[in-house]
Coordinates of C-alpha atoms in Angstrom, one line a residue:
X1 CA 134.0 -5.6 162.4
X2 CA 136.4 -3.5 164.5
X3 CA 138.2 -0.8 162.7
X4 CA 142.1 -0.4 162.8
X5 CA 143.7 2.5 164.6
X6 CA 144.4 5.4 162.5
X7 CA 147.8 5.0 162.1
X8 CA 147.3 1.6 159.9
X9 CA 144.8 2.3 157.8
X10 CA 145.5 3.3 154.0
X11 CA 145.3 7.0 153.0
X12 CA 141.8 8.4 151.2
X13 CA 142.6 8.4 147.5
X14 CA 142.1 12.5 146.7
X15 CA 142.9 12.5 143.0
X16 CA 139.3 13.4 141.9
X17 CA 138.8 16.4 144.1
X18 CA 142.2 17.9 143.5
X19 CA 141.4 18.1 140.0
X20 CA 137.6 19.8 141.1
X21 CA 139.8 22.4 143.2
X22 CA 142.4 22.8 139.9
X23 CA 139.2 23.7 137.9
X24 CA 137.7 26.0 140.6
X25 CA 141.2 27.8 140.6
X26 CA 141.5 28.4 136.8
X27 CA 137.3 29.8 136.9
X28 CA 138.6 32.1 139.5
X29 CA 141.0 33.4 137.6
X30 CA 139.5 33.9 134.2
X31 CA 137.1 35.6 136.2
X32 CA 139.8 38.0 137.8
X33 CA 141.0 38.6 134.1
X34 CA 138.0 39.5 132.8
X35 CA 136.7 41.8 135.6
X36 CA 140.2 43.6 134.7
X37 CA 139.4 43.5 131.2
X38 CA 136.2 44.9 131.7
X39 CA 137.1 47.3 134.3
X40 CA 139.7 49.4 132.1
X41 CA 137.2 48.7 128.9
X42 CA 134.8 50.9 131.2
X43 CA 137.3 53.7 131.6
X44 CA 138.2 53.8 128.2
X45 CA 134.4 54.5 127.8
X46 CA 134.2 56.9 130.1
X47 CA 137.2 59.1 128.7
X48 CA 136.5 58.3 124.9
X49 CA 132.6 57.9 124.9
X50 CA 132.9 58.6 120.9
X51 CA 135.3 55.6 120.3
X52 CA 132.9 53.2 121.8
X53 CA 129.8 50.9 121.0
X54 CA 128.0 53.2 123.9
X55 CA 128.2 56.1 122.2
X56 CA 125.7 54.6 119.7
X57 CA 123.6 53.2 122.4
X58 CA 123.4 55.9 124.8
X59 CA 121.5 58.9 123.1
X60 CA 122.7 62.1 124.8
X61 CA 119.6 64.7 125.7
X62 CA 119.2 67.1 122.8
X63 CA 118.8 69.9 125.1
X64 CA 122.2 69.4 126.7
X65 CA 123.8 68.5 123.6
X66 CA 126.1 71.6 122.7
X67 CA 127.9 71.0 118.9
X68 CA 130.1 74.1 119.2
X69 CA 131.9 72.3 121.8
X70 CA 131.6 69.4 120.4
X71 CA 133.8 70.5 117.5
X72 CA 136.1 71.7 119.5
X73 CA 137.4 68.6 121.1
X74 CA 140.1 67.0 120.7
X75 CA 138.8 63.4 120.2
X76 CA 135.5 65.0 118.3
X77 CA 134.6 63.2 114.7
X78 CA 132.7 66.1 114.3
X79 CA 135.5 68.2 114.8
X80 CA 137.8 65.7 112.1
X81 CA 135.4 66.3 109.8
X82 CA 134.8 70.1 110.0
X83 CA 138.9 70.4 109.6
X84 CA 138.8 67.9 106.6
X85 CA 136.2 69.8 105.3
X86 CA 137.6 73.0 105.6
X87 CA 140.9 71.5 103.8
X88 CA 138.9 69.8 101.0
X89 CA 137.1 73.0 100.1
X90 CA 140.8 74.6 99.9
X91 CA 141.2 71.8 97.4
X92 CA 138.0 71.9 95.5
X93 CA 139.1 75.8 94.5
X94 CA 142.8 74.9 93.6
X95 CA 142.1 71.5 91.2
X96 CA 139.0 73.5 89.6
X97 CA 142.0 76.9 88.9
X98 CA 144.0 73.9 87.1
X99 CA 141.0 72.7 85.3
X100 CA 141.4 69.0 87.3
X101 CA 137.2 69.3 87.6
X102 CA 136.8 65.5 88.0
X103 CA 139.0 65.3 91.3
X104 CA 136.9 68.8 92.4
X105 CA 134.0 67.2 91.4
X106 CA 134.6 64.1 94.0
X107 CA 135.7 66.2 96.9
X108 CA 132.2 68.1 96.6
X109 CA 130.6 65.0 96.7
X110 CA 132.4 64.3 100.1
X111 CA 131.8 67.6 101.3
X112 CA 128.5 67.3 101.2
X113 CA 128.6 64.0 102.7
X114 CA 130.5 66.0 105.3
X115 CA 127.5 68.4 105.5
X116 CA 124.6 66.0 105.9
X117 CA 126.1 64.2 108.8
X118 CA 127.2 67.0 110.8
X119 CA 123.2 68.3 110.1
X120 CA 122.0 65.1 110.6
X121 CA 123.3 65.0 114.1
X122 CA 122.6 68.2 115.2
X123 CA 119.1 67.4 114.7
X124 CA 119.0 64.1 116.5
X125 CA 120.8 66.2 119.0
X126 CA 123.8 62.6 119.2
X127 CA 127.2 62.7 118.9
X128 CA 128.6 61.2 115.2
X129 CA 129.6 57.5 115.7
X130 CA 132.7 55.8 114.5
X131 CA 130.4 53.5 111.8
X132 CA 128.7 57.0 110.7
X133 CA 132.4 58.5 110.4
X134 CA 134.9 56.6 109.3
X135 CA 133.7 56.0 105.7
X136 CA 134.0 59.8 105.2
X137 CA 136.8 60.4 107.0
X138 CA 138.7 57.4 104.9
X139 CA 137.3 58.6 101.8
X140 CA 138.3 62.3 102.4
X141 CA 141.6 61.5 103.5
X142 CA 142.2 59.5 100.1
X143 CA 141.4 62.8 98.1
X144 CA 143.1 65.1 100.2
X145 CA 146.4 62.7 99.8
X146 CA 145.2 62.7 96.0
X147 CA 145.7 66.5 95.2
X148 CA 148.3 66.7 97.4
X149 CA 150.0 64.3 95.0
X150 CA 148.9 66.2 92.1
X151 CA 151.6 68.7 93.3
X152 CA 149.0 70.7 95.2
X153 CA 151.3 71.0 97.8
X154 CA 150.9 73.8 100.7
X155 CA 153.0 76.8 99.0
X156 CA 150.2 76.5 96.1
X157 CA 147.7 76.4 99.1
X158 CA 148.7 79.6 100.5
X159 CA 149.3 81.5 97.3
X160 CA 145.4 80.7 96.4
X161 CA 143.9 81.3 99.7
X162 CA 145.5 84.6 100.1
X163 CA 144.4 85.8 96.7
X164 CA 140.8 84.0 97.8
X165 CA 141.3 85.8 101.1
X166 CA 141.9 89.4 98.8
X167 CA 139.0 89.1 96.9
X168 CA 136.9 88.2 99.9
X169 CA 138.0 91.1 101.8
X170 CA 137.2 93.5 98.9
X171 CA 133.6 92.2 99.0
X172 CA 133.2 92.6 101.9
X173 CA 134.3 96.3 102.3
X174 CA 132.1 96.6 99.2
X175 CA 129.0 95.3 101.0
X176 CA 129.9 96.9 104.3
X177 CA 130.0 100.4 102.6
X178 CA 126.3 99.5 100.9
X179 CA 125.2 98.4 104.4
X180 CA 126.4 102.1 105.2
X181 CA 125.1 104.0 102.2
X182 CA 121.3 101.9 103.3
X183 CA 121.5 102.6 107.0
X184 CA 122.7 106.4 105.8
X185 CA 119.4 106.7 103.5
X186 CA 117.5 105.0 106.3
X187 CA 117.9 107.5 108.8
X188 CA 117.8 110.5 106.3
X189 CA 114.6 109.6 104.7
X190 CA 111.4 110.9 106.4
X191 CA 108.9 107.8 107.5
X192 CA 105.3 107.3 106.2
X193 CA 103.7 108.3 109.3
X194 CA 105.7 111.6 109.8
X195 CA 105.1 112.4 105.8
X196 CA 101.3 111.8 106.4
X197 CA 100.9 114.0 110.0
X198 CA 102.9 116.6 107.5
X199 CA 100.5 116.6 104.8
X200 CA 97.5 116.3 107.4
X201 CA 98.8 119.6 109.2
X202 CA 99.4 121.4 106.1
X203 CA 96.1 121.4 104.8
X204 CA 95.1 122.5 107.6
X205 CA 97.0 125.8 107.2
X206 CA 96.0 126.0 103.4
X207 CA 92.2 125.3 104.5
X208 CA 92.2 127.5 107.8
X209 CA 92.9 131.2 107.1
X210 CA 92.2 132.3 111.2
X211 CA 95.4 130.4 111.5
X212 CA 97.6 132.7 109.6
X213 CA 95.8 135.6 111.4
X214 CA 96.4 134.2 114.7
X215 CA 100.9 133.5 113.4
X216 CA 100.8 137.6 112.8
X217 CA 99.7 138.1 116.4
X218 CA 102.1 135.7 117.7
X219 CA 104.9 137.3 115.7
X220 CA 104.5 141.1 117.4
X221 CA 104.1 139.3 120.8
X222 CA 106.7 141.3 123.3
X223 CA 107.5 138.1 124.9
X224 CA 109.2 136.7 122.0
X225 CA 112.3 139.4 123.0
X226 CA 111.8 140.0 126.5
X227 CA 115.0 139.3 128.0
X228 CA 113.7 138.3 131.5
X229 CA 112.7 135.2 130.0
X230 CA 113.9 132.0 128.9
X231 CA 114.8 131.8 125.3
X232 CA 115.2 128.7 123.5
X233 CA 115.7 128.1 120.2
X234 CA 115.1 125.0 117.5
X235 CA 116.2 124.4 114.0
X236 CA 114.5 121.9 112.7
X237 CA 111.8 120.1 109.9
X238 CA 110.6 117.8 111.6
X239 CA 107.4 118.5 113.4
X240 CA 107.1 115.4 115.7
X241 CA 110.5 116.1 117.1
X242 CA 110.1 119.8 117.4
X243 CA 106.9 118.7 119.7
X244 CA 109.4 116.2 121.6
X245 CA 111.9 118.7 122.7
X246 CA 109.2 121.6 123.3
X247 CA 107.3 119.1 125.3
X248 CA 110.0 117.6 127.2
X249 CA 111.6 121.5 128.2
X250 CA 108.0 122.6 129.4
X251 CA 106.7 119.7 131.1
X252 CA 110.5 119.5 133.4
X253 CA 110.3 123.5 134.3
X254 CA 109.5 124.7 137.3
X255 CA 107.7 127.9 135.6
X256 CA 106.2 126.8 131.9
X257 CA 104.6 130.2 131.6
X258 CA 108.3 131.8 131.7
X259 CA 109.3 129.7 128.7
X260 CA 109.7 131.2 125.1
X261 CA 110.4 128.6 121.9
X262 CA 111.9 130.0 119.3
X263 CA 111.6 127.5 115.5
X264 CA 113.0 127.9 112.4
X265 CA 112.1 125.7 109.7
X266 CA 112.0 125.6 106.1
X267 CA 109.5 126.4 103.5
X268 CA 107.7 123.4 103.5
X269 CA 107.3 122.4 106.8
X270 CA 106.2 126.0 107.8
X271 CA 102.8 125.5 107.6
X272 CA 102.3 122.2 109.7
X273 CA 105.0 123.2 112.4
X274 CA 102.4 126.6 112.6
X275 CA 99.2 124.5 112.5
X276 CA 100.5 122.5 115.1
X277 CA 101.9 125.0 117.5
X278 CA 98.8 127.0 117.3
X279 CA 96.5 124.2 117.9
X280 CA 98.3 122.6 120.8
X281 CA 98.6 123.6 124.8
X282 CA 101.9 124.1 126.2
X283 CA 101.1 125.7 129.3
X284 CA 101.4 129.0 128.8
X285 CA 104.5 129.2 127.1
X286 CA 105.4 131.3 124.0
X287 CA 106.1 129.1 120.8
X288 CA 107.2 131.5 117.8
X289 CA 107.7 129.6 114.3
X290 CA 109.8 131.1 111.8
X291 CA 110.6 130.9 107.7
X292 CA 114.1 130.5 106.9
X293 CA 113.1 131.5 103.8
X294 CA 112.1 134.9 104.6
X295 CA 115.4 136.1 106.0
X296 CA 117.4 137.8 103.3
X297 CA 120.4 138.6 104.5
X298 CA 120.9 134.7 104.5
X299 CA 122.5 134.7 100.6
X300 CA 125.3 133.6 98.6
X301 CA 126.9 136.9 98.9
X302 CA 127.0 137.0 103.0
X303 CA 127.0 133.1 103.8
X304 CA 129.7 130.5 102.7
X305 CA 126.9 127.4 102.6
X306 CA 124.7 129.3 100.4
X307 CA 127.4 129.7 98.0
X308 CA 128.3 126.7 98.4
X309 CA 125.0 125.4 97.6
X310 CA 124.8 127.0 94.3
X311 CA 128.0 125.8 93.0
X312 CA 127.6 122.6 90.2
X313 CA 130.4 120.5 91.9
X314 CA 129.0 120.5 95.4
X315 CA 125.4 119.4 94.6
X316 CA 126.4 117.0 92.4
X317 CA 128.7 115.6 95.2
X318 CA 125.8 115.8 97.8
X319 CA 122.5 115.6 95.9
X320 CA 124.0 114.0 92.4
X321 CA 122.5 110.2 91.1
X322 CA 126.1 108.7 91.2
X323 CA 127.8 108.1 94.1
X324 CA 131.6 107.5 94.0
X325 CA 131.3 104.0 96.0
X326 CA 135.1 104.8 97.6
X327 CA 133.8 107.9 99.3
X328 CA 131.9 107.2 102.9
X329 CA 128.4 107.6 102.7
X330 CA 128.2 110.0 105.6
X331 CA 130.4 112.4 104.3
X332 CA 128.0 113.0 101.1
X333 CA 125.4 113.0 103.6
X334 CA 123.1 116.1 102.3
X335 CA 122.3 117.3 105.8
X336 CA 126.1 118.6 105.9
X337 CA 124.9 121.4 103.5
X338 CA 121.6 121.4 105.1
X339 CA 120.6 125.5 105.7
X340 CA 118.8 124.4 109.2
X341 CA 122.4 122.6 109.8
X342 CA 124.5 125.7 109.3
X343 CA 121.0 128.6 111.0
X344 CA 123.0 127.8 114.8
X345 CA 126.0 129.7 113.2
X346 CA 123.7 132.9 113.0
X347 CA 121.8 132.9 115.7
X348 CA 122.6 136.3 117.0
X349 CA 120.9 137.8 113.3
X350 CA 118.4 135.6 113.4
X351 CA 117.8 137.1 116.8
X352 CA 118.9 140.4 116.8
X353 CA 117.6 141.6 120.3
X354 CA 118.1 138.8 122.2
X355 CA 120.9 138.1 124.8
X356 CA 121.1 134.8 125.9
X357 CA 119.1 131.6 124.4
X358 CA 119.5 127.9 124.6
X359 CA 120.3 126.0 121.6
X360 CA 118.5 122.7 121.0
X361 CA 118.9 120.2 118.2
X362 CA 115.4 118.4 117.2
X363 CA 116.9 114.8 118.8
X364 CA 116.9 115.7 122.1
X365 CA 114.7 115.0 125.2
X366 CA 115.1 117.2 128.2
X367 CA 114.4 115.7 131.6
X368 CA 115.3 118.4 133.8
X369 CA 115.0 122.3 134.6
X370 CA 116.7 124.2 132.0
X371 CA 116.5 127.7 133.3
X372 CA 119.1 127.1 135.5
X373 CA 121.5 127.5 132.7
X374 CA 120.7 131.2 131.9
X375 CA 121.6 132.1 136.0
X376 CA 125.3 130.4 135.2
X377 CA 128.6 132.4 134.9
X378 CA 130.3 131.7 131.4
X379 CA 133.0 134.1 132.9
X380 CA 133.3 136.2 129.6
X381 CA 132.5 132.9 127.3
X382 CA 130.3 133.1 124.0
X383 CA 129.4 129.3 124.5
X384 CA 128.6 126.7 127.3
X385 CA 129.1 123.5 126.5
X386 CA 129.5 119.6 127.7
X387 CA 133.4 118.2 127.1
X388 CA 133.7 115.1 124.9
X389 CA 137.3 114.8 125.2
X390 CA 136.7 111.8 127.9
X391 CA 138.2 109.5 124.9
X392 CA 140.9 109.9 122.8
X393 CA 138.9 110.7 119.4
X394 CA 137.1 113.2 120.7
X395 CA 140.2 116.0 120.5
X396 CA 140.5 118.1 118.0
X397 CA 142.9 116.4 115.9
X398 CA 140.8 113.6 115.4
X399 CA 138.3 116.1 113.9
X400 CA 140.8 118.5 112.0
X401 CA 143.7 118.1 109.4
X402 CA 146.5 119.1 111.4
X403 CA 149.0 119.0 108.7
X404 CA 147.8 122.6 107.2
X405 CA 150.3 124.8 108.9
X406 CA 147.2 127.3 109.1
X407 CA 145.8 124.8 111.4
X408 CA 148.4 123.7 113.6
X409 CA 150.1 126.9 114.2
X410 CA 146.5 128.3 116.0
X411 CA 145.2 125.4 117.4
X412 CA 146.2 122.5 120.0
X413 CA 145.7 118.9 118.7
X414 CA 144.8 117.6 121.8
X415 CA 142.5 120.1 123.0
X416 CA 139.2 119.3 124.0
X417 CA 136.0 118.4 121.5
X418 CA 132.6 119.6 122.9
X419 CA 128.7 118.3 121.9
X420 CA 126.7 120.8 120.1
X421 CA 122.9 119.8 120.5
X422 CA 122.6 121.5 123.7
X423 CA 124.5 124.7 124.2
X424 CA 124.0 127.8 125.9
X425 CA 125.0 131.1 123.8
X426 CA 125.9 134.5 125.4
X427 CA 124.8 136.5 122.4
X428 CA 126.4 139.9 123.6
X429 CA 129.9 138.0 123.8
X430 CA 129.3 136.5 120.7
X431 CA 128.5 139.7 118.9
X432 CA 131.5 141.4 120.8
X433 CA 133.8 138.2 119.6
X434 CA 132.4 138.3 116.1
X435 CA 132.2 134.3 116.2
X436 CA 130.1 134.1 113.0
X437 CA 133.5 136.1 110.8
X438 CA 135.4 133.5 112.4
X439 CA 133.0 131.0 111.2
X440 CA 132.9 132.7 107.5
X441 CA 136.7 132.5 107.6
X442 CA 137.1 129.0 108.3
X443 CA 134.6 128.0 105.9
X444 CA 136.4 129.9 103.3
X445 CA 139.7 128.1 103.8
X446 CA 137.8 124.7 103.7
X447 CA 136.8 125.3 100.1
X448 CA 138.6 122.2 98.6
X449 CA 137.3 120.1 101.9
X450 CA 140.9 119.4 102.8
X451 CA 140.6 121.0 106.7
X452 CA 137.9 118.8 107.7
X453 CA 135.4 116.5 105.5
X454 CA 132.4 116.8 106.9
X455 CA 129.6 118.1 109.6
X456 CA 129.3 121.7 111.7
X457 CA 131.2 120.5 114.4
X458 CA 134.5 120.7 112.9
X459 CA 134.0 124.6 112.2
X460 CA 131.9 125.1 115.3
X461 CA 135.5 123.9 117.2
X462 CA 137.9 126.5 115.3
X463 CA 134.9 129.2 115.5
X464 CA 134.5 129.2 119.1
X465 CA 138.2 128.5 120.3
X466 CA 139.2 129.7 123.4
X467 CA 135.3 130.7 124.0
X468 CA 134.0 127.6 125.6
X469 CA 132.7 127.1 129.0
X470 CA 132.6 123.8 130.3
X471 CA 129.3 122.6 131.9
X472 CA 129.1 119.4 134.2
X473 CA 128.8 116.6 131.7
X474 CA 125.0 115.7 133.6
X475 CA 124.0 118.7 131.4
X476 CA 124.0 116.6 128.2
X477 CA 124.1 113.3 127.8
X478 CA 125.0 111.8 124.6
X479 CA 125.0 108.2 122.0
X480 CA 121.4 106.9 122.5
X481 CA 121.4 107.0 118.5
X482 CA 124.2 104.5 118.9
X483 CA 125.5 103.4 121.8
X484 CA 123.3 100.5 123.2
X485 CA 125.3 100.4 126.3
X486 CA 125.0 103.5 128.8
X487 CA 125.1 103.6 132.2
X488 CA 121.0 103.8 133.2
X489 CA 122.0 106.0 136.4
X490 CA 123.7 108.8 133.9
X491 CA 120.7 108.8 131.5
X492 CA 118.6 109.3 135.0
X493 CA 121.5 111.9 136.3
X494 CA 120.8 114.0 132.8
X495 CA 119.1 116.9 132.0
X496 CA 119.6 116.4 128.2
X497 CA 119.8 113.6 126.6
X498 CA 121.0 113.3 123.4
X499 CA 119.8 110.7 120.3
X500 CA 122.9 111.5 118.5
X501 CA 123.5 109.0 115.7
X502 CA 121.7 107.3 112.9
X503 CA 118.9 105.1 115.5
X504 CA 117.1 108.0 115.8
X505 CA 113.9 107.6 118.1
X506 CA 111.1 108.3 115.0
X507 CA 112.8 105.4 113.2
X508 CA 111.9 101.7 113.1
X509 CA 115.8 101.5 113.5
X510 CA 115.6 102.6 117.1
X511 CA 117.4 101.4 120.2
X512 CA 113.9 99.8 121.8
X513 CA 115.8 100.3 125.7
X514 CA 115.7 104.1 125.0
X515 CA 112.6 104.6 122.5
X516 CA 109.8 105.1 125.7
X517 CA 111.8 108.0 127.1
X518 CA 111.1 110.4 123.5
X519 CA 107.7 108.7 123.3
X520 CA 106.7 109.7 127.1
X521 CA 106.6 113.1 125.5
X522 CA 104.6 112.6 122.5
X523 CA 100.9 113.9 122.1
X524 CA 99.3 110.5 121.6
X525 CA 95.6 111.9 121.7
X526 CA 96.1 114.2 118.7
X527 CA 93.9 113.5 116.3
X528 CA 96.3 113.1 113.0
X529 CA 99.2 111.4 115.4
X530 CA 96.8 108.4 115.4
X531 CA 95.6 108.1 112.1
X532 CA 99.0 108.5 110.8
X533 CA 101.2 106.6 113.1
X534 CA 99.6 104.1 115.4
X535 CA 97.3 103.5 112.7

């Protein structure tokens, strides 16, 4: 059959396939919607990962997890529920003060609801999801609105905290001067292993007669006042830090053999500083030990400390059972009427013919050449000393009651403090000078403790003003009983160094980073030092 031209035949009936194309059209765009749907569902995730169903199915690493900043955000349900938490605790204290114990009772429950969760997910190392939080956080809320609406309202809030806030702060002033009054007996009282190497020594002195013998020739040595050499002298009870310092001096001079140690120590400890003097080598140097309590001009009549000492209201202040709690610890601190203390103030009778000596406290390691010191010009000074006056509260005022019109009409405020522990005396200037009346004087005037509370220092400054020569501050070196931050290249740069403070290096309390330099100096093969301390 022939076909018809084109232009006469009917047109294809399309109604079938438009509707196919219709249908295609509305698929394509519910697709379109819903990738947009999706899409900004996704970055709502990304910006609010707590708000979502991904937060509970995406466990974060517990490593990286970090709850401390967690609280801290904004959008954090940890964060909601440590402020509710805070709030309701506000609350529990104010409805239990108006006896409403049943609505207390309920927030405790919720707080530690609070508690638990917060725990729970820092040990899952996840962040709280909204199903975990919301029941709490709806249920705190409630409560919270309910004592507010018991009139609880934020004046009342305030009015308690603050009185809350009082009490707190008394207890804790109470507890930090105990904390005090522990560390202050902790660094005062003499550890196990240093009472033991005592004991050990001393009956050696009670058992060894020779000894005693051998202290009497010792004593009419010529060296121990031979004024072309090196005099230095130590006040101290403590034998293991006696040996420190003697150690340290001899072991960093150029000419041991030159050296002459002059000890003073009290009755008790006379006997084991002698045993262990006598029975240890320090290179040829001199080591003289001496009694404090054979020197008799040292008595109530001469000495201000000794009468001091004697009197019923002092030693019950320093050495009595009770202990007014509102009074600092360190200014009842016993060592502040300690005879050893006070000895450096009478040095030149202690020491009648000698004319220049070193001063060294018993918490001190030298690292370089000392003699150097006695070859340098005090230019008419009685006493050589290291400035402290670097800070502000190291001046005199901050040491010194400047409102006594004694004291402010001789002395400047701002003038500089200096470090006793290592000081070099020029005892023909000091004799000349008469520092020690000075001394006498100011002590006098300080009976009622209203010039200065406390220490040596604050009569060492009004005793020697106007007769100090600064040294370069490498001299002496102090803090390493306190101060866990100096420079390493000063404590190398020293040739003192100073444990000044409560950490001292014999004590279990001591700054570990500074510890080895004391211990470097220690006679670790004695005998007794092992039995009693690394034993």
């Amino acid at each position: 059959m022939r076909r018809r031209p084109s232009e006469y035949r009917r047109p294809v009936r399309r109604r079938l396939s438009l509707w196919i194309l219709a249908l295609l059209g509305m698929f394509v765009i519910a697709g379109l919607v819903l990738f947009v749907f999706h899409h900004n569902h996704h970055e709502d995730q990304v910006k609010q990962p707590m708000m979502g169903e991904n937060a509970t199915k995406e466990p974060l690493n517990h490593e990286s997890l970090n709850l401390t900043k967690e609280i801290l955000r904004a959008s954090s349900f940890s964060r909601q529920l440590a402020e509710q938490m805070t709030l309701a605790k506000a609350y529990v204290i104010i409805a239990k003060e108006h006896n409403n114990l049943h609505l207390a009772w309920e927030l405790s429950n919720k707080i530690k609801s609070c508690q638990l969760l917060l725990s729970k997910a820092a040990k899952r190392g996840q962040y709280i999801t909204v199903e975990e939080a919301e029941p709490i956080i709806s249920s705190l809320s409630y409560l919270i609105f309910k004592a507010q609406d018991a009139h609880y309202d934020i004046s009342t809030t305030m009015m308690t905290m603050k009185s809350h806030i009082q009490a707190l702060e008394g207890r804790t002033n109470a507890a930090t001067v105990q904390s005090t009054l522990f560390g202050q007996l902790v660094a005062e009282a003499l550890p196990k292993s240093l009472h033991c190497l005592k004991v050990k020594l001393t009956n050696d002195w009670l058992k060894q007669p020779p000894l005693q013998n051998h202290v009497e020739e010792k004593r009419n040595s010529p060296r121990v006042i031979d004024n072309n050499l090196y005099h230095f002298c130590i006040f101290s009870d403590n034998v293991l830090a006696t040996s420190v310092v003697v150690n340290s001096t001899i072991s960093n001079a150029d000419h041991p053999k030159q050296l002459v140690f002059h000890i003073a120590t009290i009755g008790i400890s006379y006997g084991s500083m002698q045993v262990w003097f006598l029975t240890n080598d320090f290179k040829g140097a001199t080591v003289e030990v001496q009694n404090i309590e054979e020197f008799t001009w040292l008595n109530a009549s001469y000495a201000p400390v000794m009468k001091r000492l004697l009197d019923k209201d002092s030693r019950t202040y320093y050495f009595g059972a009770y202990q007014d709690m509102k009074v600092e610890p360190k200014l009842r601190n016993p060592k502040h009427m300690s005879l050893l203390n006070h000895l450096r103030f009478y040095i030149p009778e202690v020491y009648p013919l000698l004319e220049k000596v070193v001063f060294l406290d018993d918490d001190v390691v030298v690292q370089k050449d000392l003699t150097r010191l006695f070859s340098l010009d005090l230019h008419g000074n009685v006493n050589g000393a290291v400035e402290t006056c670097l800070e502000a509260f190291h001046r005199y005022y901050k040491y010194i009651n400047f409102s006594n019109p004694v004291i402010s009409s001789k002395f400047d405020p701002q003038a500089c403090g200096w470090a006793f522990g290592m000081n070099v005396f020029d005892l023909i200037a000091w004799r000349k000078e008469n520092v020690t009346a000075r001394y006498h004087y100011w002590q006098e005037q300080n009976g009622d403790l209203t010039l200065w509370k406390l220490g040596t220092l604050p009569p060492a400054l009004l005793a020697f003003y106007g007769l100090t020569e600064t040294l370069d501050r490498r001299w002496h070196v102090l803090g390493l009983g306190y101060d866990m931050n100096i420079d390493d290249r000063l404590i190398d740069s020293a040739a003192v160094i100073h444990f000044s403070g409560n950490m001292k290096p014999w004590l279990k309390l001591a700054i570990g980073r500074y510890k080895p330099l004391w211990e470097r100096y220690i006679n670790q093969s004695h005998p007794y030092y092992q039995d009693c301390v690394i034993s």
